[in-house]
């Protein structure tokens, strides 16, 4: 973690930040939605992992594609993995 990250985290009272109801990856709204099956979307998930682990990466990873191709499933899976590792800073889901 960089010095800037450390200062921002230390100076922010996370409980005072506004939130959008139902937008968190682990909100009950999404509890019956799928996650990626083991050993699926491996290359794309690896690409996302490399993006978030590299501090020089662009601020946004733009995941796009036609409706129904699994973008939300991939995002939920990555959000769960990051949360499990204590690395998830934020998530926002909508439909």
Short mmCIF file of C-alpha atoms in Angstrom, two decimals:
data_model
loop_
_atom_site.label_atom_id
_atom_site.label_comp_id
_atom_site.label_asym_id
_atom_site.label_seq_id
_atom_site.Cartn_x
_atom_site.Cartn_y
_atom_site.Cartn_z
CA UNK A 1 0.00 0.00 0.00
CA UNK A 2 1.35 3.43 -0.90
CA UNK A 3 1.68 6.32 1.53
CA UNK A 4 -1.26 8.06 -0.15
CA UNK A 5 -3.47 4.98 0.28
CA UNK A 6 -2.47 4.76 3.94
CA UNK A 7 -3.32 8.43 4.56
CA UNK A 8 -6.66 8.22 2.76
CA UNK A 9 -7.67 5.05 4.60
CA UNK A 10 -6.61 6.52 7.93
CA UNK A 11 -8.41 9.82 7.32
CA UNK A 12 -11.68 8.39 6.03
CA UNK A 13 -14.52 7.46 8.34
CA UNK A 14 -16.03 4.72 6.18
CA UNK A 15 -19.22 4.63 8.24
CA UNK A 16 -20.06 8.20 7.20
CA UNK A 17 -19.78 7.54 3.45
CA UNK A 18 -23.14 7.34 1.69
CA UNK A 19 -24.17 4.06 0.12
CA UNK A 20 -26.68 3.08 -2.54
CA UNK A 21 -29.20 0.56 -1.27
CA UNK A 22 -28.78 -2.82 -2.97
CA UNK A 23 -25.59 -1.88 -4.79
CA UNK A 24 -23.05 -3.87 -2.74
CA UNK A 25 -21.79 -7.11 -4.25
CA UNK A 26 -23.00 -9.04 -1.20
CA UNK A 27 -26.40 -7.37 -0.84
CA UNK A 28 -29.38 -9.70 -0.43
CA UNK A 29 -30.56 -8.50 -3.85
CA UNK A 30 -27.79 -10.58 -5.43
CA UNK A 31 -27.72 -13.58 -3.06
CA UNK A 32 -29.23 -15.98 -5.59
CA UNK A 33 -27.11 -14.80 -8.50
CA UNK A 34 -24.36 -17.07 -9.77
CA UNK A 35 -20.62 -16.86 -9.32
CA UNK A 36 -18.16 -18.23 -11.86
CA UNK A 37 -17.79 -21.99 -11.72
CA UNK A 38 -14.31 -23.23 -10.75
CA UNK A 39 -11.83 -23.15 -13.63
CA UNK A 40 -14.04 -20.95 -15.82
CA UNK A 41 -13.22 -17.51 -17.19
CA UNK A 42 -9.68 -18.14 -15.97
CA UNK A 43 -7.91 -15.93 -18.52
CA UNK A 44 -10.21 -12.94 -18.00
CA UNK A 45 -10.14 -13.27 -14.22
CA UNK A 46 -6.33 -13.43 -14.38
CA UNK A 47 -6.32 -10.27 -16.48
CA UNK A 48 -8.49 -8.53 -13.86
CA UNK A 49 -6.20 -9.79 -11.08
CA UNK A 50 -3.14 -8.39 -12.85
CA UNK A 51 -4.97 -5.08 -13.28
CA UNK A 52 -5.88 -4.63 -9.61
CA UNK A 53 -2.51 -5.81 -8.33
CA UNK A 54 -0.58 -3.32 -10.49
CA UNK A 55 -0.60 0.16 -8.89
CA UNK A 56 0.31 1.66 -12.29
CA UNK A 57 -2.81 0.26 -13.98
CA UNK A 58 -5.56 2.63 -15.11
CA UNK A 59 -8.11 3.48 -12.39
CA UNK A 60 -10.94 1.68 -14.21
CA UNK A 61 -11.08 -1.78 -15.75
CA UNK A 62 -13.75 -1.55 -18.43
CA UNK A 63 -15.53 -4.88 -18.81
CA UNK A 64 -17.98 -4.79 -21.69
CA UNK A 65 -19.91 -7.21 -23.81
CA UNK A 66 -23.35 -8.18 -25.00
CA UNK A 67 -26.16 -8.78 -22.50
CA UNK A 68 -26.11 -12.23 -20.95
CA UNK A 69 -22.42 -12.96 -21.56
CA UNK A 70 -21.48 -13.15 -17.87
CA UNK A 71 -20.10 -9.70 -17.06
CA UNK A 72 -22.01 -9.41 -13.77
CA UNK A 73 -21.14 -12.98 -12.80
CA UNK A 74 -17.45 -12.28 -13.37
CA UNK A 75 -17.66 -9.04 -11.39
CA UNK A 76 -19.46 -10.71 -8.46
CA UNK A 77 -16.85 -13.47 -8.44
CA UNK A 78 -13.94 -11.03 -8.44
CA UNK A 79 -15.62 -8.89 -5.75
CA UNK A 80 -16.10 -11.97 -3.54
CA UNK A 81 -12.49 -13.05 -4.06
CA UNK A 82 -11.17 -9.59 -3.22
CA UNK A 83 -13.40 -9.34 -0.14
CA UNK A 84 -12.19 -12.74 1.06
CA UNK A 85 -8.61 -11.46 0.72
CA UNK A 86 -9.42 -8.19 2.51
CA UNK A 87 -8.65 -6.22 -0.67
CA UNK A 88 -12.10 -5.03 -1.78
CA UNK A 89 -12.31 -1.26 -1.47
CA UNK A 90 -15.69 -0.76 -3.13
CA UNK A 91 -18.23 -2.39 -5.42
CA UNK A 92 -21.34 -1.18 -7.19
CA UNK A 93 -23.85 -3.45 -8.89
CA UNK A 94 -27.05 -2.52 -10.66
CA UNK A 95 -29.55 -4.03 -13.05
#
